[in-house]
mmCIF file of C-alpha atoms in Angstrom:
data_model
loop_
_atom_site.group_PDB
_atom_site.id
_atom_site.type_symbol
_atom_site.label_atom_id
_atom_site.label_comp_id
_atom_site.label_asym_id
_atom_site.label_seq_id
_atom_site.Cartn_x
_atom_site.Cartn_y
_atom_site.Cartn_z
ATOM 1 C CA MET A 1 1.099 -16.988 -36.314
ATOM 2 C CA GLN A 2 1.710 -15.221 -39.618
ATOM 3 C CA ILE A 3 3.649 -11.954 -39.323
ATOM 4 C CA ALA A 4 2.748 -9.443 -42.055
ATOM 5 C CA ILE A 5 3.226 -5.799 -43.026
ATOM 6 C CA ASP A 6 0.681 -3.308 -44.361
ATOM 7 C CA SER A 7 1.556 -0.070 -46.140
ATOM 8 C CA PHE A 8 -0.531 2.848 -47.389
ATOM 9 C CA ALA A 9 2.267 3.966 -49.748
ATOM 10 C CA MET A 10 2.359 7.360 -48.073
ATOM 11 C CA VAL A 11 4.411 10.168 -49.587
ATOM 12 C CA VAL A 12 7.550 10.394 -47.427
ATOM 13 C CA LYS A 13 9.720 13.299 -46.296
ATOM 14 C CA ASP A 14 13.288 12.418 -45.378
ATOM 15 C CA PRO A 15 13.880 13.892 -41.881
ATOM 16 C CA VAL A 16 17.623 14.269 -42.477
ATOM 17 C CA SER A 17 17.573 16.109 -45.801
ATOM 18 C CA GLY A 18 14.130 17.679 -45.399
ATOM 19 C CA VAL A 19 13.317 16.640 -48.974
ATOM 20 C CA THR A 20 9.926 15.155 -49.854
ATOM 21 C CA LEU A 21 10.519 12.208 -52.155
ATOM 22 C CA ASP A 22 9.085 12.451 -55.639
ATOM 23 C CA PRO A 23 6.371 9.861 -56.374
ATOM 24 C CA ALA A 24 8.562 7.725 -58.642
ATOM 25 C CA THR A 25 11.318 7.457 -56.016
ATOM 26 C CA ARG A 26 8.846 6.719 -53.238
ATOM 27 C CA THR A 27 7.243 3.989 -55.370
ATOM 28 C CA ALA A 28 10.673 2.467 -56.015
ATOM 29 C CA HIS A 29 11.346 2.505 -52.262
ATOM 30 C CA LEU A 30 8.027 0.764 -51.589
ATOM 31 C CA LEU A 31 8.954 -2.056 -53.950
ATOM 32 C CA GLU A 32 12.329 -2.338 -52.218
ATOM 33 C CA GLU A 33 10.491 -2.651 -48.899
ATOM 34 C CA ILE A 34 8.438 -5.565 -50.247
ATOM 35 C CA GLU A 35 11.587 -7.239 -51.559
ATOM 36 C CA ALA A 36 13.196 -6.827 -48.122
ATOM 37 C CA ALA A 37 10.139 -8.368 -46.476
ATOM 38 C CA ASP A 38 10.317 -11.312 -48.877
ATOM 39 C CA ARG A 39 14.003 -11.909 -48.068
ATOM 40 C CA SER A 40 13.551 -11.622 -44.293
ATOM 41 C CA GLY A 41 10.722 -14.150 -44.020
ATOM 42 C CA VAL A 42 7.722 -11.856 -43.487
ATOM 43 C CA TYR A 43 4.640 -13.871 -44.468
ATOM 44 C CA ALA A 44 2.563 -11.259 -46.332
ATOM 45 C CA PHE A 45 2.654 -7.638 -47.490
ATOM 46 C CA GLY A 46 -0.520 -5.601 -47.966
ATOM 47 C CA ILE A 47 -1.080 -2.315 -49.774
ATOM 48 C CA GLY A 48 -4.051 -0.101 -48.976
ATOM 49 C CA GLU A 49 -6.321 1.898 -51.246
ATOM 50 C CA HIS A 50 -6.736 5.651 -50.913
ATOM 51 C CA HIS A 51 -7.658 8.475 -53.259
ATOM 52 C CA ARG A 52 -5.896 11.321 -51.495
ATOM 53 C CA PRO A 53 -2.834 13.435 -52.377
ATOM 54 C CA GLU A 54 -0.650 12.119 -49.544
ATOM 55 C CA TYR A 55 -0.911 8.478 -50.705
ATOM 56 C CA LEU A 56 0.261 6.650 -53.836
ATOM 57 C CA ASP A 57 -1.958 3.555 -53.519
ATOM 58 C CA SER A 58 -5.042 4.428 -55.578
ATOM 59 C CA ALA A 59 -4.235 1.423 -57.846
ATOM 60 C CA PRO A 60 -2.888 -1.164 -55.375
ATOM 61 C CA THR A 61 -3.095 -4.149 -57.715
ATOM 62 C CA LEU A 62 -0.533 -2.505 -60.018
ATOM 63 C CA LEU A 63 1.878 -2.049 -57.118
ATOM 64 C CA LEU A 64 1.286 -5.619 -55.979
ATOM 65 C CA ALA A 65 1.834 -6.943 -59.507
ATOM 66 C CA ALA A 66 5.154 -5.106 -59.729
ATOM 67 C CA ALA A 67 6.100 -6.618 -56.369
ATOM 68 C CA ALA A 68 5.023 -10.087 -57.513
ATOM 69 C CA ALA A 69 7.513 -9.954 -60.358
ATOM 70 C CA ARG A 70 10.328 -9.102 -57.921
ATOM 71 C CA THR A 71 9.579 -11.607 -55.135
ATOM 72 C CA SER A 72 9.219 -15.365 -54.825
ATOM 73 C CA ARG A 73 7.630 -16.296 -51.499
ATOM 74 C CA ILE A 74 5.762 -13.500 -49.775
ATOM 75 C CA ARG A 75 1.981 -13.369 -50.106
ATOM 76 C CA LEU A 76 0.539 -10.147 -51.519
ATOM 77 C CA ASN A 77 -2.768 -8.641 -50.468
ATOM 78 C CA SER A 78 -4.860 -5.492 -50.442
ATOM 79 C CA ALA A 79 -5.271 -3.616 -47.154
ATOM 80 C CA VAL A 80 -8.112 -2.959 -47.900
ATOM 81 C CA THR A 81 -9.819 -3.023 -51.294
ATOM 82 C CA VAL A 82 -12.684 -0.496 -51.079
ATOM 83 C CA LEU A 83 -15.125 -2.950 -52.618
ATOM 84 C CA SER A 84 -18.179 -0.716 -52.186
ATOM 85 C CA ALA A 85 -16.799 1.777 -54.709
ATOM 86 C CA ASP A 86 -15.463 -0.747 -57.230
ATOM 87 C CA ASP A 87 -16.839 -3.311 -59.671
ATOM 88 C CA PRO A 88 -16.498 -6.844 -58.239
ATOM 89 C CA VAL A 89 -15.979 -8.269 -61.714
ATOM 90 C CA ARG A 90 -12.952 -6.047 -62.287
ATOM 91 C CA VAL A 91 -11.685 -6.642 -58.740
ATOM 92 C CA PHE A 92 -11.841 -10.396 -59.291
ATOM 93 C CA GLN A 93 -10.128 -10.149 -62.681
ATOM 94 C CA GLN A 94 -7.332 -7.962 -61.310
ATOM 95 C CA PHE A 95 -6.588 -10.221 -58.343
ATOM 96 C CA ALA A 96 -6.898 -13.379 -60.439
ATOM 97 C CA THR A 97 -4.283 -11.861 -62.769
ATOM 98 C CA LEU A 98 -2.114 -10.980 -59.756
ATOM 99 C CA ASP A 99 -2.461 -14.601 -58.665
ATOM 100 C CA LEU A 100 -1.168 -15.748 -62.042
ATOM 101 C CA ILE A 101 1.797 -13.339 -61.959
ATOM 102 C CA SER A 102 2.683 -14.363 -58.403
ATOM 103 C CA ARG A 103 1.981 -18.079 -59.013
ATOM 104 C CA GLY A 104 -0.658 -18.343 -56.318
ATOM 105 C CA ARG A 105 0.305 -15.688 -53.741
ATOM 106 C CA ALA A 106 -2.596 -13.199 -54.080
ATOM 107 C CA GLU A 107 -5.173 -12.421 -51.377
ATOM 108 C CA LEU A 108 -7.869 -9.786 -50.921
ATOM 109 C CA VAL A 109 -8.865 -7.958 -47.785
ATOM 110 C CA VAL A 110 -12.120 -6.209 -48.679
ATOM 111 C CA GLY A 111 -13.983 -3.525 -46.760
ATOM 112 C CA ARG A 112 -15.964 -0.326 -46.964
ATOM 113 C CA GLY A 113 -12.941 1.886 -46.293
ATOM 114 C CA SER A 114 -12.191 4.223 -43.403
ATOM 115 C CA SER A 115 -12.362 7.316 -45.647
ATOM 116 C CA VAL A 116 -15.050 8.175 -48.169
ATOM 117 C CA GLU A 117 -13.239 9.835 -51.107
ATOM 118 C CA ALA A 118 -13.786 6.843 -53.394
ATOM 119 C CA TYR A 119 -17.585 7.070 -53.226
ATOM 120 C CA PRO A 120 -18.166 10.422 -54.968
ATOM 121 C CA LEU A 121 -15.101 9.858 -57.165
ATOM 122 C CA PHE A 122 -16.736 6.810 -58.731
ATOM 123 C CA GLY A 123 -20.282 8.134 -58.671
ATOM 124 C CA HIS A 124 -21.694 6.379 -55.611
ATOM 125 C CA ASP A 125 -24.082 7.749 -52.999
ATOM 126 C CA LEU A 126 -22.887 7.532 -49.398
ATOM 127 C CA ARG A 127 -26.439 6.779 -48.347
ATOM 128 C CA ASP A 128 -25.900 3.392 -49.991
ATOM 129 C CA TYR A 129 -22.762 2.787 -47.889
ATOM 130 C CA ASP A 130 -23.801 -0.608 -46.502
ATOM 131 C CA SER A 131 -26.016 -1.886 -49.316
ATOM 132 C CA LEU A 132 -23.211 -1.287 -51.826
ATOM 133 C CA PHE A 133 -20.804 -3.381 -49.812
ATOM 134 C CA SER A 134 -23.234 -6.179 -49.014
ATOM 135 C CA GLU A 135 -24.309 -6.590 -52.630
ATOM 136 C CA LYS A 136 -20.809 -6.374 -54.101
ATOM 137 C CA LEU A 137 -19.382 -8.819 -51.574
ATOM 138 C CA ASP A 138 -22.111 -11.286 -52.551
ATOM 139 C CA LEU A 139 -21.103 -10.973 -56.213
ATOM 140 C CA LEU A 140 -17.366 -11.250 -55.511
ATOM 141 C CA LEU A 141 -17.845 -14.437 -53.497
ATOM 142 C CA ALA A 142 -20.030 -15.911 -56.226
ATOM 143 C CA LEU A 143 -17.348 -15.179 -58.830
ATOM 144 C CA ARG A 144 -14.803 -17.121 -56.765
ATOM 145 C CA GLU A 145 -16.869 -20.260 -57.149
ATOM 146 C CA GLN A 146 -17.316 -20.379 -60.924
ATOM 147 C CA PRO A 147 -16.764 -18.225 -64.011
ATOM 148 C CA ASN A 148 -20.332 -18.243 -65.354
ATOM 149 C CA ILE A 149 -23.023 -17.011 -62.967
ATOM 150 C CA HIS A 150 -26.503 -15.546 -63.087
ATOM 151 C CA TRP A 151 -26.772 -12.615 -60.698
ATOM 152 C CA SER A 152 -28.694 -9.380 -60.288
ATOM 153 C CA GLY A 153 -28.674 -6.497 -57.814
ATOM 154 C CA ARG A 154 -29.442 -2.810 -57.323
ATOM 155 C CA HIS A 155 -26.054 -1.268 -57.974
ATOM 156 C CA ARG A 156 -24.713 -3.108 -61.013
ATOM 157 C CA ALA A 157 -25.990 -4.484 -64.302
ATOM 158 C CA PRO A 158 -26.960 -8.169 -64.006
ATOM 159 C CA LEU A 159 -24.822 -11.080 -65.099
ATOM 160 C CA THR A 160 -26.595 -13.619 -67.294
ATOM 161 C CA GLY A 161 -23.989 -16.332 -67.594
ATOM 162 C CA GLN A 162 -21.127 -14.366 -69.140
ATOM 163 C CA GLY A 163 -17.704 -15.791 -68.373
ATOM 164 C CA VAL A 164 -15.414 -13.903 -65.988
ATOM 165 C CA TYR A 165 -11.749 -14.593 -66.705
ATOM 166 C CA PRO A 166 -8.918 -15.269 -66.038
ATOM 167 C CA ARG A 167 -9.255 -17.778 -63.243
ATOM 168 C CA PRO A 168 -6.623 -17.732 -60.472
ATOM 169 C CA VAL A 169 -3.976 -20.338 -59.692
ATOM 170 C CA GLN A 170 -5.483 -20.944 -56.258
ATOM 171 C CA PRO A 171 -8.673 -23.031 -56.363
ATOM 172 C CA LEU A 172 -10.422 -20.435 -54.179
ATOM 173 C CA LEU A 173 -8.969 -16.922 -54.168
ATOM 174 C CA PRO A 174 -8.572 -15.955 -50.470
ATOM 175 C CA VAL A 175 -10.905 -13.151 -49.347
ATOM 176 C CA TRP A 176 -10.650 -11.624 -45.863
ATOM 177 C CA LEU A 177 -13.257 -9.230 -44.487
ATOM 178 C CA GLY A 178 -11.679 -6.032 -43.134
ATOM 179 C CA VAL A 179 -13.609 -4.526 -40.217
ATOM 180 C CA GLY A 180 -13.354 -1.690 -37.697
ATOM 181 C CA GLY A 181 -15.578 -1.754 -34.629
ATOM 182 C CA THR A 182 -19.098 -2.352 -35.981
ATOM 183 C CA PRO A 183 -20.710 -5.486 -34.473
ATOM 184 C CA GLN A 184 -22.710 -6.101 -37.657
ATOM 185 C CA SER A 185 -19.478 -6.416 -39.634
ATOM 186 C CA PHE A 186 -18.133 -9.079 -37.275
ATOM 187 C CA VAL A 187 -21.401 -11.002 -37.522
ATOM 188 C CA ARG A 188 -21.378 -10.768 -41.328
ATOM 189 C CA ALA A 189 -17.840 -12.178 -41.521
ATOM 190 C CA GLY A 190 -18.739 -15.040 -39.189
ATOM 191 C CA THR A 191 -21.975 -15.881 -40.982
ATOM 192 C CA LEU A 192 -20.150 -16.007 -44.315
ATOM 193 C CA GLY A 193 -17.274 -17.994 -42.843
ATOM 194 C CA LEU A 194 -14.691 -15.474 -44.049
ATOM 195 C CA PRO A 195 -11.409 -14.817 -42.235
ATOM 196 C CA LEU A 196 -11.534 -11.562 -40.298
ATOM 197 C CA MET A 197 -9.008 -8.698 -40.406
ATOM 198 C CA VAL A 198 -9.603 -6.272 -37.527
ATOM 199 C CA ALA A 199 -8.114 -2.773 -37.758
ATOM 200 C CA ILE A 200 -7.032 -1.793 -34.230
ATOM 201 C CA ILE A 201 -5.360 1.610 -34.363
ATOM 202 C CA GLY A 202 -6.108 2.769 -30.837
ATOM 203 C CA GLY A 203 -7.606 1.735 -27.523
ATOM 204 C CA ASP A 204 -7.160 -1.456 -25.547
ATOM 205 C CA PHE A 205 -6.890 -4.718 -27.482
ATOM 206 C CA ARG A 206 -9.084 -6.331 -24.833
ATOM 207 C CA ARG A 207 -12.124 -4.267 -25.786
ATOM 208 C CA PHE A 208 -12.204 -6.079 -29.147
ATOM 209 C CA ARG A 209 -12.530 -9.519 -27.515
ATOM 210 C CA PRO A 210 -16.373 -9.391 -27.288
ATOM 211 C CA LEU A 211 -16.524 -8.516 -30.985
ATOM 212 C CA VAL A 212 -14.153 -11.333 -31.917
ATOM 213 C CA ASP A 213 -16.243 -13.709 -29.796
ATOM 214 C CA LEU A 214 -19.340 -12.454 -31.625
ATOM 215 C CA TYR A 215 -17.638 -13.319 -34.938
ATOM 216 C CA ARG A 216 -16.828 -16.829 -33.764
ATOM 217 C CA GLU A 217 -20.341 -17.349 -32.378
ATOM 218 C CA ALA A 218 -21.936 -16.206 -35.648
ATOM 219 C CA GLY A 219 -19.642 -18.501 -37.608
ATOM 220 C CA ALA A 220 -20.461 -21.486 -35.425
ATOM 221 C CA ALA A 221 -24.187 -20.773 -35.685
ATOM 222 C CA ALA A 222 -23.849 -20.740 -39.478
ATOM 223 C CA GLY A 223 -22.147 -24.147 -39.400
ATOM 224 C CA HIS A 224 -18.575 -23.114 -40.137
ATOM 225 C CA ALA A 225 -15.714 -25.112 -38.628
ATOM 226 C CA PRO A 226 -13.655 -23.290 -35.951
ATOM 227 C CA GLU A 227 -10.478 -23.586 -38.019
ATOM 228 C CA ALA A 228 -12.148 -21.650 -40.861
ATOM 229 C CA LEU A 229 -12.832 -18.681 -38.579
ATOM 230 C CA ARG A 230 -9.393 -17.090 -38.625
ATOM 231 C CA VAL A 231 -8.710 -13.736 -36.954
ATOM 232 C CA GLY A 232 -6.157 -11.225 -38.185
ATOM 233 C CA VAL A 233 -5.167 -7.914 -36.605
ATOM 234 C CA HIS A 234 -3.889 -4.772 -38.339
ATOM 235 C CA ALA A 235 -2.129 -2.404 -35.909
ATOM 236 C CA PHE A 236 0.570 0.273 -35.817
ATOM 237 C CA GLY A 237 3.970 -1.375 -35.518
ATOM 238 C CA PHE A 238 7.674 -0.673 -35.964
ATOM 239 C CA VAL A 239 10.905 -2.338 -34.840
ATOM 240 C CA ALA A 240 14.374 -0.938 -34.088
ATOM 241 C CA ASP A 241 17.410 -2.162 -32.185
ATOM 242 C CA THR A 242 16.150 -0.503 -28.985
ATOM 243 C CA ALA A 243 12.685 0.468 -27.824
ATOM 244 C CA GLN A 244 13.715 4.117 -27.457
ATOM 245 C CA GLU A 245 15.047 4.229 -31.001
ATOM 246 C CA ALA A 246 11.861 2.676 -32.348
ATOM 247 C CA ARG A 247 9.673 5.273 -30.639
ATOM 248 C CA ASP A 248 11.922 8.195 -31.605
ATOM 249 C CA THR A 249 12.051 7.089 -35.248
ATOM 250 C CA PHE A 250 8.351 6.376 -35.667
ATOM 251 C CA TYR A 251 6.827 9.276 -33.762
ATOM 252 C CA PRO A 252 7.497 12.229 -36.143
ATOM 253 C CA GLY A 253 5.691 10.624 -39.078
ATOM 254 C CA TYR A 254 2.947 9.276 -36.829
ATOM 255 C CA ALA A 255 2.328 12.773 -35.423
ATOM 256 C CA HIS A 256 2.302 14.283 -38.915
ATOM 257 C CA MET A 257 -0.311 11.771 -40.105
ATOM 258 C CA LEU A 258 -2.611 12.179 -37.107
ATOM 259 C CA ASN A 259 -2.327 15.967 -37.172
ATOM 260 C CA THR A 260 -3.399 15.950 -40.829
ATOM 261 C CA LEU A 261 -6.377 13.709 -40.132
ATOM 262 C CA GLY A 262 -7.202 15.603 -36.953
ATOM 263 C CA ARG A 263 -7.532 18.905 -38.787
ATOM 264 C CA GLU A 264 -9.980 17.287 -41.207
ATOM 265 C CA ARG A 265 -12.059 15.390 -38.669
ATOM 266 C CA GLY A 266 -11.964 17.652 -35.626
ATOM 267 C CA TRP A 267 -9.608 15.565 -33.507
ATOM 268 C CA GLY A 268 -7.069 16.923 -31.092
ATOM 269 C CA GLY A 269 -3.436 16.421 -32.084
ATOM 270 C CA PRO A 270 -1.311 13.612 -30.620
ATOM 271 C CA ASN A 271 1.300 14.154 -27.934
ATOM 272 C CA ARG A 272 4.449 12.224 -27.170
ATOM 273 C CA ALA A 273 3.405 11.078 -23.700
ATOM 274 C CA GLN A 274 0.241 9.456 -25.075
ATOM 275 C CA PHE A 275 2.243 7.836 -27.868
ATOM 276 C CA ASP A 276 4.811 6.399 -25.449
ATOM 277 C CA ALA A 277 2.015 5.016 -23.279
ATOM 278 C CA ALA A 278 0.486 3.337 -26.331
ATOM 279 C CA CYS A 279 3.843 1.658 -27.027
ATOM 280 C CA ALA A 280 4.099 0.272 -23.482
ATOM 281 C CA PRO A 281 3.062 -3.295 -22.532
ATOM 282 C CA GLY A 282 -0.715 -3.515 -22.839
ATOM 283 C CA GLY A 283 -0.899 -0.525 -25.181
ATOM 284 C CA PRO A 284 -2.232 -0.743 -28.763
ATOM 285 C CA TYR A 285 1.042 -0.083 -30.639
ATOM 286 C CA LEU A 286 3.562 -2.804 -31.470
ATOM 287 C CA ILE A 287 6.542 -0.452 -31.462
ATOM 288 C CA GLY A 288 9.826 -1.331 -29.769
ATOM 289 C CA ASP A 289 12.831 -3.649 -29.862
ATOM 290 C CA PRO A 290 12.405 -7.219 -31.178
ATOM 291 C CA GLY A 291 11.917 -8.782 -27.752
ATOM 292 C CA SER A 292 9.286 -6.340 -26.513
ATOM 293 C CA VAL A 293 7.425 -6.444 -29.827
ATOM 294 C CA ALA A 294 7.346 -10.245 -29.800
ATOM 295 C CA ALA A 295 5.990 -10.148 -26.242
ATOM 296 C CA LYS A 296 3.279 -7.694 -27.339
ATOM 297 C CA VAL A 297 2.323 -10.002 -30.214
ATOM 298 C CA ARG A 298 1.911 -12.840 -27.718
ATOM 299 C CA TYR A 299 -0.249 -10.575 -25.554
ATOM 300 C CA VAL A 300 -2.531 -9.745 -28.500
ATOM 301 C CA HIS A 301 -2.812 -13.428 -29.359
ATOM 302 C CA GLU A 302 -3.843 -14.296 -25.810
ATOM 303 C CA VAL A 303 -6.340 -11.502 -25.133
ATOM 304 C CA LEU A 304 -8.170 -12.070 -28.421
ATOM 305 C CA GLY A 305 -8.401 -15.823 -27.961
ATOM 306 C CA GLY A 306 -6.069 -16.684 -30.829
ATOM 307 C CA VAL A 307 -4.796 -14.626 -33.758
ATOM 308 C CA SER A 308 -3.785 -16.185 -37.083
ATOM 309 C CA ARG A 309 -2.119 -13.138 -38.641
ATOM 310 C CA LEU A 310 -0.752 -9.887 -37.274
ATOM 311 C CA ALA A 311 -0.161 -7.152 -39.860
ATOM 312 C CA PHE A 312 2.159 -4.331 -38.797
ATOM 313 C CA GLN A 313 0.951 -0.968 -40.123
ATOM 314 C CA MET A 314 4.336 0.603 -40.821
ATOM 315 C CA THR A 315 3.215 3.558 -42.951
ATOM 316 C CA ASN A 316 5.129 6.671 -41.936
ATOM 317 C CA ALA A 317 5.333 10.131 -43.508
ATOM 318 C CA VAL A 318 8.739 11.049 -42.030
ATOM 319 C CA MET A 319 11.074 8.096 -42.266
ATOM 320 C CA PRO A 320 14.579 7.458 -43.663
ATOM 321 C CA HIS A 321 14.409 4.626 -46.167
ATOM 322 C CA ASP A 322 17.284 2.737 -44.559
ATOM 323 C CA ARG A 323 15.509 2.783 -41.168
ATOM 324 C CA MET A 324 12.396 1.258 -42.731
ATOM 325 C CA LEU A 325 14.427 -1.457 -44.451
ATOM 326 C CA HIS A 326 16.178 -2.258 -41.163
ATOM 327 C CA ALA A 327 12.839 -2.444 -39.339
ATOM 328 C CA ILE A 328 11.522 -4.882 -41.934
ATOM 329 C CA ASP A 329 14.626 -7.044 -41.579
ATOM 330 C CA LEU A 330 14.272 -7.107 -37.785
ATOM 331 C CA LEU A 331 10.598 -8.006 -38.062
ATOM 332 C CA GLY A 332 11.297 -10.992 -40.276
ATOM 333 C CA THR A 333 14.563 -12.266 -38.824
ATOM 334 C CA GLN A 334 14.150 -11.506 -35.108
ATOM 335 C CA VAL A 335 10.510 -10.843 -34.186
ATOM 336 C CA ARG A 336 9.032 -13.684 -36.236
ATOM 337 C CA PRO A 337 11.234 -16.450 -34.730
ATOM 338 C CA ARG A 338 10.593 -15.113 -31.216
ATOM 339 C CA VAL A 339 6.836 -15.181 -31.830
ATOM 340 C CA GLN A 340 7.061 -18.788 -32.991
ATOM 341 C CA ASP A 341 8.904 -19.665 -29.776
ATOM 342 C CA LEU A 342 6.444 -17.790 -27.541
ATOM 343 C CA ILE A 343 3.196 -19.045 -29.084
ATOM 344 C CA GLN A 344 2.458 -22.741 -28.969
ATOM 345 C CA PHE A 345 0.719 -23.966 -32.096
#
């Protein structure tokens, strides 16, 4: 199994000093985190896309390109690219360029996004939420195959054989489909034969098994080989030397983030007892010491019928930089080897 990290490049407040980091310092820290992940053996690092004041990832390909120049092994991906609100030609060109800079380490995870700020920002109608994504995904996948295509749709000017360059190092630029809990999205990924990245940020992992099975059934019905139907999971995760330390370190920023979203969306705020329960065996959070986290990864792999990649969502609004760097080191040097021992390939 591939162990990965995802970040939303959230603005961070240092809990010791009480100082909110300026954007330039926080960006420098993010790049240091990716370098640490590269050194420790983490397989991939993903950066999200948001257009909100508390995040610095509105242009993720620029952050990934900066990271590519400072790393040598780790794969670099979006988490996710909000394809519905972007131009697939530009998305392809940006990630093909990232692939050149990184010498073949670029990947895309594309989706419709869990927040909607990008749609009005770029002049799109939310009533076209699904048709935008379906059409733009079709174009992006066509562009992977060859530089000169003839294509037309509702939401973009047609292509009449113009060349789309540069071309990536990899023969076929990897594209994952990022999904939440909509059955139609799982079916679409399976029918297209695309690897699946499932965002699981709450609830029981087991309730996603029917949806993952639906993905595999749709892929088989469309004639795709089982080995092409890879499943990835994106979930809250954090590692410290002890389970108590991991929970105590992660919770303040987690509570801040959910309280902010809750005020906007009408949710109730989190409480510590619920959080601790979610970190326990069987809960949805991969937060603890290296041994317990590795055991949780094995559990996720088993209940979902096989997971190819597990991406730890380590974004946190209240986190000392040194604690995050230590967590990344533990993930790569202690959790990853334990997972390899626990899961038979």
